[in-house]
mmCIF file of C-alpha atoms in Angstrom:
data_model
loop_
_atom_site.group_PDB
_atom_site.id
_atom_site.type_symbol
_atom_site.label_atom_id
_atom_site.label_comp_id
_atom_site.label_asym_id
_atom_site.label_seq_id
_atom_site.Cartn_x
_atom_site.Cartn_y
_atom_site.Cartn_z
ATOM 1 C CA MET A 1 27.294 10.618 -60.387
ATOM 2 C CA SER A 2 25.661 14.211 -61.842
ATOM 3 C CA ILE A 3 23.566 16.638 -59.884
ATOM 4 C CA ASP A 4 20.502 15.188 -62.136
ATOM 5 C CA ASP A 5 21.213 11.690 -60.857
ATOM 6 C CA GLN A 6 21.569 12.871 -57.157
ATOM 7 C CA LEU A 7 18.377 14.919 -57.445
ATOM 8 C CA GLU A 8 16.478 11.945 -58.862
ATOM 9 C CA ALA A 9 17.934 9.470 -56.263
ATOM 10 C CA ILE A 10 16.859 12.079 -53.376
ATOM 11 C CA GLY A 11 13.253 12.491 -54.911
ATOM 12 C CA SER A 12 13.020 8.601 -55.397
ATOM 13 C CA TRP A 13 14.322 7.834 -51.694
ATOM 14 C CA ALA A 14 11.842 10.650 -50.135
ATOM 15 C CA GLU A 15 8.867 9.305 -52.230
ATOM 16 C CA GLU A 16 9.563 5.718 -51.068
ATOM 17 C CA ARG A 17 9.692 6.917 -47.558
ATOM 18 C CA LEU A 18 6.308 8.481 -47.857
ATOM 19 C CA ARG A 19 4.882 5.720 -49.835
ATOM 20 C CA THR A 20 5.541 3.484 -46.985
ATOM 21 C CA GLY A 21 3.628 5.590 -44.463
ATOM 22 C CA ALA A 22 5.397 4.556 -41.455
ATOM 23 C CA GLU A 23 7.142 7.827 -40.766
ATOM 24 C CA PRO A 24 5.972 10.387 -37.723
ATOM 25 C CA PRO A 25 4.108 13.354 -39.020
ATOM 26 C CA PHE A 26 7.041 15.782 -38.564
ATOM 27 C CA ILE A 27 9.308 13.496 -40.500
ATOM 28 C CA TYR A 28 6.496 13.163 -43.310
ATOM 29 C CA TYR A 29 6.292 16.950 -43.825
ATOM 30 C CA ARG A 30 9.972 17.138 -44.182
ATOM 31 C CA LEU A 31 10.084 14.205 -46.699
ATOM 32 C CA MET A 32 7.347 16.164 -48.448
ATOM 33 C CA GLN A 33 9.526 19.080 -48.555
ATOM 34 C CA LEU A 34 12.690 17.164 -49.673
ATOM 35 C CA ARG A 35 10.724 15.780 -52.433
ATOM 36 C CA GLU A 36 9.488 19.088 -53.654
ATOM 37 C CA ALA A 37 12.754 20.748 -53.385
ATOM 38 C CA ALA A 38 14.313 18.030 -55.544
ATOM 39 C CA LYS A 39 11.436 18.447 -57.961
ATOM 40 C CA GLU A 40 12.214 22.096 -58.234
ATOM 41 C CA LEU A 41 15.812 21.931 -58.514
ATOM 42 C CA MET A 42 16.058 19.283 -61.228
ATOM 43 C CA PRO A 43 15.206 21.822 -64.197
ATOM 44 C CA HIS A 44 18.000 24.305 -62.785
ATOM 45 C CA ALA A 45 20.396 21.446 -62.375
ATOM 46 C CA ARG A 46 20.064 20.211 -65.994
ATOM 47 C CA ARG A 47 20.337 23.754 -67.227
ATOM 48 C CA LEU A 48 23.702 24.022 -65.488
ATOM 49 C CA ALA A 49 24.787 20.559 -66.466
ATOM 50 C CA GLU A 50 24.315 21.507 -70.284
ATOM 51 C CA GLY A 51 26.544 24.428 -69.779
ATOM 52 C CA SER A 52 23.905 27.071 -70.409
ATOM 53 C CA GLN A 53 24.804 30.351 -69.181
ATOM 54 C CA GLU A 54 21.443 32.043 -69.434
ATOM 55 C CA PRO A 55 20.909 34.443 -66.900
ATOM 56 C CA ASN A 56 18.409 33.699 -63.917
ATOM 57 C CA GLU A 57 15.119 35.836 -64.409
ATOM 58 C CA HIS A 58 14.849 35.241 -60.484
ATOM 59 C CA LEU A 59 17.957 37.011 -59.530
ATOM 60 C CA GLU A 60 16.592 40.272 -61.112
ATOM 61 C CA ASN A 61 13.902 40.386 -57.893
ATOM 62 C CA VAL A 62 16.820 39.670 -55.201
ATOM 63 C CA PRO A 63 17.757 42.642 -53.053
ATOM 64 C CA GLN A 64 21.315 43.934 -53.883
ATOM 65 C CA GLN A 65 22.374 42.810 -50.557
ATOM 66 C CA ALA A 66 21.354 39.218 -50.902
ATOM 67 C CA ALA A 67 22.733 39.091 -54.412
ATOM 68 C CA GLN A 68 26.068 40.181 -52.917
ATOM 69 C CA GLY A 69 26.065 37.118 -50.468
ATOM 70 C CA SER A 70 26.523 39.438 -47.540
ATOM 71 C CA PRO A 71 24.060 38.532 -44.248
ATOM 72 C CA PRO A 72 21.198 40.463 -43.569
ATOM 73 C CA ASN A 73 21.386 42.677 -40.306
ATOM 74 C CA ILE A 74 19.955 40.387 -37.541
ATOM 75 C CA VAL A 75 19.262 41.772 -34.290
ATOM 76 C CA PRO A 76 19.815 39.105 -31.477
ATOM 77 C CA LEU A 77 16.799 38.656 -29.314
ATOM 78 C CA HIS A 78 17.255 38.017 -25.534
ATOM 79 C CA PRO A 79 15.264 34.968 -24.199
ATOM 80 C CA PHE A 80 15.418 36.301 -20.707
ATOM 81 C CA GLY A 81 13.781 39.706 -20.585
ATOM 82 C CA SER A 82 15.523 43.199 -21.333
ATOM 83 C CA SER A 83 19.027 43.767 -20.517
ATOM 84 C CA SER A 84 17.923 47.166 -18.661
ATOM 85 C CA ASP A 85 16.832 45.632 -15.565
#
């Protein structure tokens, strides 16, 4: 099963769940996100399946750190106040 087929199946599954209307609000929202994500990824998956090596225009705007795959600098938050007590 190709990635196109898998994305199609995911989108159809999410659409069917949304159509029934029996989902709680937080699940409904996530299903909408899943359906939209599958739709957005479909053209990219088709392009990759066809073997296209065209550069992705969106990568030109990605910061160098993110393009290299290194994680961003994250400062941990202390939920119980400051540590200088």
